[in-house]
Coordinates of C-alpha atoms in Angstrom, one line a residue:
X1 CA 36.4 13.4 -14.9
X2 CA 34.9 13.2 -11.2
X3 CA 32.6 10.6 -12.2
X4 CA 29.3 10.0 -10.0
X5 CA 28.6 6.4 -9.8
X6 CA 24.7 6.0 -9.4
X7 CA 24.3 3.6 -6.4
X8 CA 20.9 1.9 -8.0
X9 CA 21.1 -1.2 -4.4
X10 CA 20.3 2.6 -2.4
X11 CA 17.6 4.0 -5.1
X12 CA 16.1 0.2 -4.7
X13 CA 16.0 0.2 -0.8
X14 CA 14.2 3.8 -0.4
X15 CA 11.6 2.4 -3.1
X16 CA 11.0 -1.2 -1.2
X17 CA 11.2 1.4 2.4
X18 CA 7.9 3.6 0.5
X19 CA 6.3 0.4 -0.6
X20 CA 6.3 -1.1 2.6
X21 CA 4.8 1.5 4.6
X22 CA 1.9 1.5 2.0
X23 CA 1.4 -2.2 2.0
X24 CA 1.1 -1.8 5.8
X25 CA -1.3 0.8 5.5
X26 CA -3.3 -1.3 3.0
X27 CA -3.4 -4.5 5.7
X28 CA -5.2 -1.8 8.2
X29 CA -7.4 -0.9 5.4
X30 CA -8.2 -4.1 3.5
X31 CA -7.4 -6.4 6.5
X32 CA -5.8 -8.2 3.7
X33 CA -1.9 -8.6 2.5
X34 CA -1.0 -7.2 -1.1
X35 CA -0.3 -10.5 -3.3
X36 CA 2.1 -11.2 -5.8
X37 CA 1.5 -14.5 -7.6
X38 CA 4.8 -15.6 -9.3
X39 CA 4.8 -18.3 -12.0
X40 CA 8.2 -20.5 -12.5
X41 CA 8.1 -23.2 -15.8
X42 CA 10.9 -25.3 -15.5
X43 CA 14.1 -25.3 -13.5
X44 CA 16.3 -23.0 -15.0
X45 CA 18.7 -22.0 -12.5
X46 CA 19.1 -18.1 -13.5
X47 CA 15.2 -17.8 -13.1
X48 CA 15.3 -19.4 -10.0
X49 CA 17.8 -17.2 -8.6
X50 CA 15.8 -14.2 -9.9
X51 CA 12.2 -15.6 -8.2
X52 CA 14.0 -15.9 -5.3
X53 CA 15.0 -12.7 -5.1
X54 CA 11.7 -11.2 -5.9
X55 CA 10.0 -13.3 -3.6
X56 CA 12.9 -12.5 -0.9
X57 CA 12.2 -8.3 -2.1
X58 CA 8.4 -9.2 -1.2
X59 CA 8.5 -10.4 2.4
X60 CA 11.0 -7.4 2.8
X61 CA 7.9 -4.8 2.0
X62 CA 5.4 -6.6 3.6
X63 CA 3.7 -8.1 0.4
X64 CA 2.7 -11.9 0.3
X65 CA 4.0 -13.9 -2.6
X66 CA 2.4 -17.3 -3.7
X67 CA 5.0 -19.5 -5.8
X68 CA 3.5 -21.7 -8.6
X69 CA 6.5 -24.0 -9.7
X70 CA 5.0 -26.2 -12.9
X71 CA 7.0 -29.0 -14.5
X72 CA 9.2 -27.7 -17.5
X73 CA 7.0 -30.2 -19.8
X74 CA 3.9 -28.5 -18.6
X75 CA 1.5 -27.8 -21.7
X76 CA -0.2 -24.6 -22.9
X77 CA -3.5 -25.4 -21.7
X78 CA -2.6 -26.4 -18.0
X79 CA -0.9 -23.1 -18.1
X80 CA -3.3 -20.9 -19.5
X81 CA -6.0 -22.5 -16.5
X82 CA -3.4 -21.5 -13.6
X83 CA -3.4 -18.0 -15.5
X84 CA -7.3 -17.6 -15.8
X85 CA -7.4 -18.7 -11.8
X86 CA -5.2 -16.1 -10.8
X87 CA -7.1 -13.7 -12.5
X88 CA -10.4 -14.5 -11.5
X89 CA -8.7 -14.7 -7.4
X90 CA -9.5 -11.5 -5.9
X91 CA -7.1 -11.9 -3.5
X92 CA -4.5 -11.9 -6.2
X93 CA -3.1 -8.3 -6.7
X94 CA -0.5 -9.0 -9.4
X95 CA 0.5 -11.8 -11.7
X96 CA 4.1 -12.4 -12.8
X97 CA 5.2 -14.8 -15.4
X98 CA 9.2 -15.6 -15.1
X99 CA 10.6 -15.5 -18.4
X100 CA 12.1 -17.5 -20.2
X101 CA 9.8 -19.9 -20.8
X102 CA 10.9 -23.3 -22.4
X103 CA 10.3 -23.5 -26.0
X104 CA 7.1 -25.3 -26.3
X105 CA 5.4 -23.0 -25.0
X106 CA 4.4 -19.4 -26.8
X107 CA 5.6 -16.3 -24.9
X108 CA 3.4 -14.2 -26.2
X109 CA 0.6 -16.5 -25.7
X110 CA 1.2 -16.5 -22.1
X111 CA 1.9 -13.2 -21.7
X112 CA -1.5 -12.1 -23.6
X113 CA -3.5 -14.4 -20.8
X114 CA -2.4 -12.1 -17.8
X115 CA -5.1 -9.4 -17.1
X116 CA -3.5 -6.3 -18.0
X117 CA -5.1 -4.8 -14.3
X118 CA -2.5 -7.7 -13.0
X119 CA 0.3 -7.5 -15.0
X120 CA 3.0 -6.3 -12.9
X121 CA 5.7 -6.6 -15.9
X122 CA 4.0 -4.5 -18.2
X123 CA 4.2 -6.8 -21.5
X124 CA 0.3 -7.3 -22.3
X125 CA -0.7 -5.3 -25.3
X126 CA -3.4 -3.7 -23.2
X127 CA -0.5 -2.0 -21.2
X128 CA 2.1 -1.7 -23.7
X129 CA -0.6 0.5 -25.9
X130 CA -1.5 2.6 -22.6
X131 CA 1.9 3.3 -22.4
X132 CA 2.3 4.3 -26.2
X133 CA -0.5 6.5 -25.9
X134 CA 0.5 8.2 -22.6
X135 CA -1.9 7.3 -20.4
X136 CA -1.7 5.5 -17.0
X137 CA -0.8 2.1 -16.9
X138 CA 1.7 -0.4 -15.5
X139 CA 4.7 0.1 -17.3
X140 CA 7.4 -2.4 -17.9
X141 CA 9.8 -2.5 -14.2
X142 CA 13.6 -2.6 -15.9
X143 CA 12.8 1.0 -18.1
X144 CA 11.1 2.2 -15.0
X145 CA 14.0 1.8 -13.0
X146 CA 16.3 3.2 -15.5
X147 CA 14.4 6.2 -15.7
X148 CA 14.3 6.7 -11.9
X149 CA 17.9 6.2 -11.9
X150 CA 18.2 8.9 -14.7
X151 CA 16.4 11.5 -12.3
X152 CA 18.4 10.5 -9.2
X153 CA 21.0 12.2 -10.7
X154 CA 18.5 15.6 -10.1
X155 CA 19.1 16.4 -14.2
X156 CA 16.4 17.1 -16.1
X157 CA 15.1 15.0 -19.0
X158 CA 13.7 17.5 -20.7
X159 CA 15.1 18.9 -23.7
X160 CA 18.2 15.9 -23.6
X161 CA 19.3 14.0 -26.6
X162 CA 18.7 9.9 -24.9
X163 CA 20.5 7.8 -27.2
X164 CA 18.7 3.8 -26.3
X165 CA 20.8 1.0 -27.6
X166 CA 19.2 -2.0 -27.7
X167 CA 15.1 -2.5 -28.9
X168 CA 13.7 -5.4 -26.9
X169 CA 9.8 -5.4 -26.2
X170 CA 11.0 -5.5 -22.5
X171 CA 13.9 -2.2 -22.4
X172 CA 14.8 -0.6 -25.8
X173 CA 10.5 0.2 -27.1
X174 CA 9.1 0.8 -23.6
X175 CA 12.1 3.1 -22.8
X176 CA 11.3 5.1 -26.1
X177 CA 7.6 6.0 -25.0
X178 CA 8.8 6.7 -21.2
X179 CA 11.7 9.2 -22.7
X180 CA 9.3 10.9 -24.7
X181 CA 6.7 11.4 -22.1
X182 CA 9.6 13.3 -19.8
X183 CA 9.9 15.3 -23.6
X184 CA 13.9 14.0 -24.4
X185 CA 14.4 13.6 -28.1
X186 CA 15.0 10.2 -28.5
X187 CA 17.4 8.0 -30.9
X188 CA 17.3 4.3 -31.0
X189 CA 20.1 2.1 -32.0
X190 CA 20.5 -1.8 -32.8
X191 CA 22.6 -4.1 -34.4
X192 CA 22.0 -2.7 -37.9
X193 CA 22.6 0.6 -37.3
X194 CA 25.6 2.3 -39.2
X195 CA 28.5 3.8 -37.3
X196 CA 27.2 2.8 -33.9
X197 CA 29.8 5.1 -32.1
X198 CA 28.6 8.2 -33.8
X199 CA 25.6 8.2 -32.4
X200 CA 26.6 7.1 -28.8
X201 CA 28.7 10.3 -28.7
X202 CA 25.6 12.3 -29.0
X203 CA 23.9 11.1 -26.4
X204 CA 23.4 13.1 -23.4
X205 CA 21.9 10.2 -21.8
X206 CA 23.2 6.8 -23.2
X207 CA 21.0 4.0 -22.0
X208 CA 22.6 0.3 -23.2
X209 CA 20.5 -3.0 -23.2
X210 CA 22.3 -5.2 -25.9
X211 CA 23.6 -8.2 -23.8
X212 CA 26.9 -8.2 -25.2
X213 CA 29.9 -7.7 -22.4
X214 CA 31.6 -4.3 -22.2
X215 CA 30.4 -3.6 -25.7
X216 CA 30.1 0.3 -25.5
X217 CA 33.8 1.7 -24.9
X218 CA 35.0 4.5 -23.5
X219 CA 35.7 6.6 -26.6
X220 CA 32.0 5.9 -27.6
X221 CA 31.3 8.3 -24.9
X222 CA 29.9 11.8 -24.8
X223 CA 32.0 13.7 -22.3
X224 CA 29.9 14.2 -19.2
X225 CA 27.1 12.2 -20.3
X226 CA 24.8 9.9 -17.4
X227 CA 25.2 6.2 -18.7
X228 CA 22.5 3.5 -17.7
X229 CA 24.5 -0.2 -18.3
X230 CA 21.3 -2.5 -17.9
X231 CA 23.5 -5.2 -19.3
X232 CA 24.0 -8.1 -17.1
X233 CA 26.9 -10.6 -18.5
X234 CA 28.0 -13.7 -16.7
X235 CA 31.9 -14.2 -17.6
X236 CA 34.2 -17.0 -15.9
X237 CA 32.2 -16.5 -12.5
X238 CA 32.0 -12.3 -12.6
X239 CA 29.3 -10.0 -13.7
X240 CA 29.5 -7.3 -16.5
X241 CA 27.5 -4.8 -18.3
X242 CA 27.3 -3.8 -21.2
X243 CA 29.4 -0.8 -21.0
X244 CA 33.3 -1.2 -20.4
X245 CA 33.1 0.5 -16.9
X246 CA 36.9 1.3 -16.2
X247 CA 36.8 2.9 -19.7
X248 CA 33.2 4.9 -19.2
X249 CA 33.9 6.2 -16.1
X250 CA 36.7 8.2 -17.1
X251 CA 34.3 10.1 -19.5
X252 CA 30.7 10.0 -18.3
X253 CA 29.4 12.4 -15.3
X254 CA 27.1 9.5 -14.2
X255 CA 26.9 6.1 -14.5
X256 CA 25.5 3.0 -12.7
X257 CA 27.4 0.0 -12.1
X258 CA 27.3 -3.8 -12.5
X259 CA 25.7 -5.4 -10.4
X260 CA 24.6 -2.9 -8.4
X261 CA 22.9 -0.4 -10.7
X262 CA 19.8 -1.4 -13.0
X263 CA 19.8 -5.2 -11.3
X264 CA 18.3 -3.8 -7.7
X265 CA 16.1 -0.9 -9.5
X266 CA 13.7 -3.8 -11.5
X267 CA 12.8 -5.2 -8.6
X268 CA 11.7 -2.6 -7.2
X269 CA 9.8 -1.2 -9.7
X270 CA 7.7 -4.4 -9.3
X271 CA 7.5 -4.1 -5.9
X272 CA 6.0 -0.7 -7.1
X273 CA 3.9 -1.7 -9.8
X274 CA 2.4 -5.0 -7.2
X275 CA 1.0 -1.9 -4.6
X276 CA -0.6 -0.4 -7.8
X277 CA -2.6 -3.5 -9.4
X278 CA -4.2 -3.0 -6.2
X279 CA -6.4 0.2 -7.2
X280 CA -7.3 -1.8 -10.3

């Protein structure tokens, strides 16, 4: 099989290009940046790495970021006040909260707090009904970019058995909604679900998000189907996805790689969604 690998760092780099000419034009307009405010609890090293790159992927486009590091011990109600002060700041375009957040404090709590007009990850219930509903809204960035990466390929959703595995609030349930919208008939697996491999064979789009290292074989495969790994596994110093990749890319006729496929696209996508908060 002459399998295409989907370059998702290329994808990414058009995106921030597009995003950067529009925050220009808003500076001529508004006589203002665009503003990210990014929120770090704690000091765990993988979210660090990740702020870092976002706020790295922000100076790139020409979008100011504000960093707000708070002690790991920090309690609800501190938080909640830096949260309502960002909202209330209209020089504030978008609010993100890096997750995880240490155990003391409620997720979900948080999350609710960010006004939906400013939340650039797409997990307030405000959005995440928007969404369910087909209507305009900002939409989670890691489905986003997996659906992009989907029509890179210059195939058409439409009418295509998507097969999701995985059903996190952040990938699997957003990704349903924004396959259905482009009309694909849409299956949804997990860990419970009976002969796994039976229904990753249908799929002419096989999108995994289970954060478990080369999980999805090969021989799990549809013959020519496009295969989105959003799986990121950290293994004696080396990166995998989800998907066994030497295996896949024998079978599929598309499929992105790790790193260098999903990773770069979520990013992006908030880059994306920071230049819309601004019209709300």
């Amino acid at each position: 099989m002459n399998t295409v690998i989907i370059d998702g760092k290329a994808i990414a780099q058009k995106i921030k290009e597009e995003v950067a000419t529009k925050a220009k034009e808003f500076i001529r307009k508004k006589a203002r940046r665009v503003c990210l405010a990014v929120v770090l609890v704690g000091n765990n090293p993988a979210s660090e790495v990740y702020v870092k790159n976002k706020v790295m992927a922000c100076s790139e486009s020409s979008i100011k970021s504000v960093e707000y590091k708070l002690d790991k011990k920090v309690n609800k109600n501190d938080l909640l006040l830096l949260i309502e002060k960002l909202n209330s700041d209209s020089s504030v375009d978008g609010i993100l909260i890096q997750l995880p957040l240490p155990k003391h404090l409620n997720e979900q709590e948080i999350l609710q707090a960010v006004n939906s007009n400013k939340d650039v990850d797409g997990f307030t219930m405000i959005n995440s009904s928007k969404l369910a509903l087909g209507l305009d809204c900002l939409a989670p960035c890691t489905p986003s970019g997996c659906v992009e990466l989907i029509k890179s390929t210059g195939q058409s959703i439409e009418g295509k058995h998507a097969v999701i595995v995985g059903r996190s609030n952040i990938v699997g349930k957003p990704l349903v909604q924004m396959l259905l919208a482009e009309n694909a008939t849409v299956t949804v697996c997990h860990s419970l679900t009976n002969d796994l491999a039976y229904h990753t064979r249908q799929a002419d789009i096989l999108i995994v998000a289970i954060g478990k290292k080369e999980f999805i074989t090969g021989d799990m495969i549809k013959f020519g189907a496009t295969v989105i790994d959003v799986g990121i596994n950290r293994f004696e110093g080396k990166l995998y996805g989800d998907v066994e990749f030497d295996g896949a890319s024998k079978v599929a006729g598309h499929i992105t790689p790790v790193p260098g496929g999903v990773g770069p696209m979520t990013i992006a996508m908030l880059l994306k969604n920071t230049l819309k908060a601004t019209k709300l």
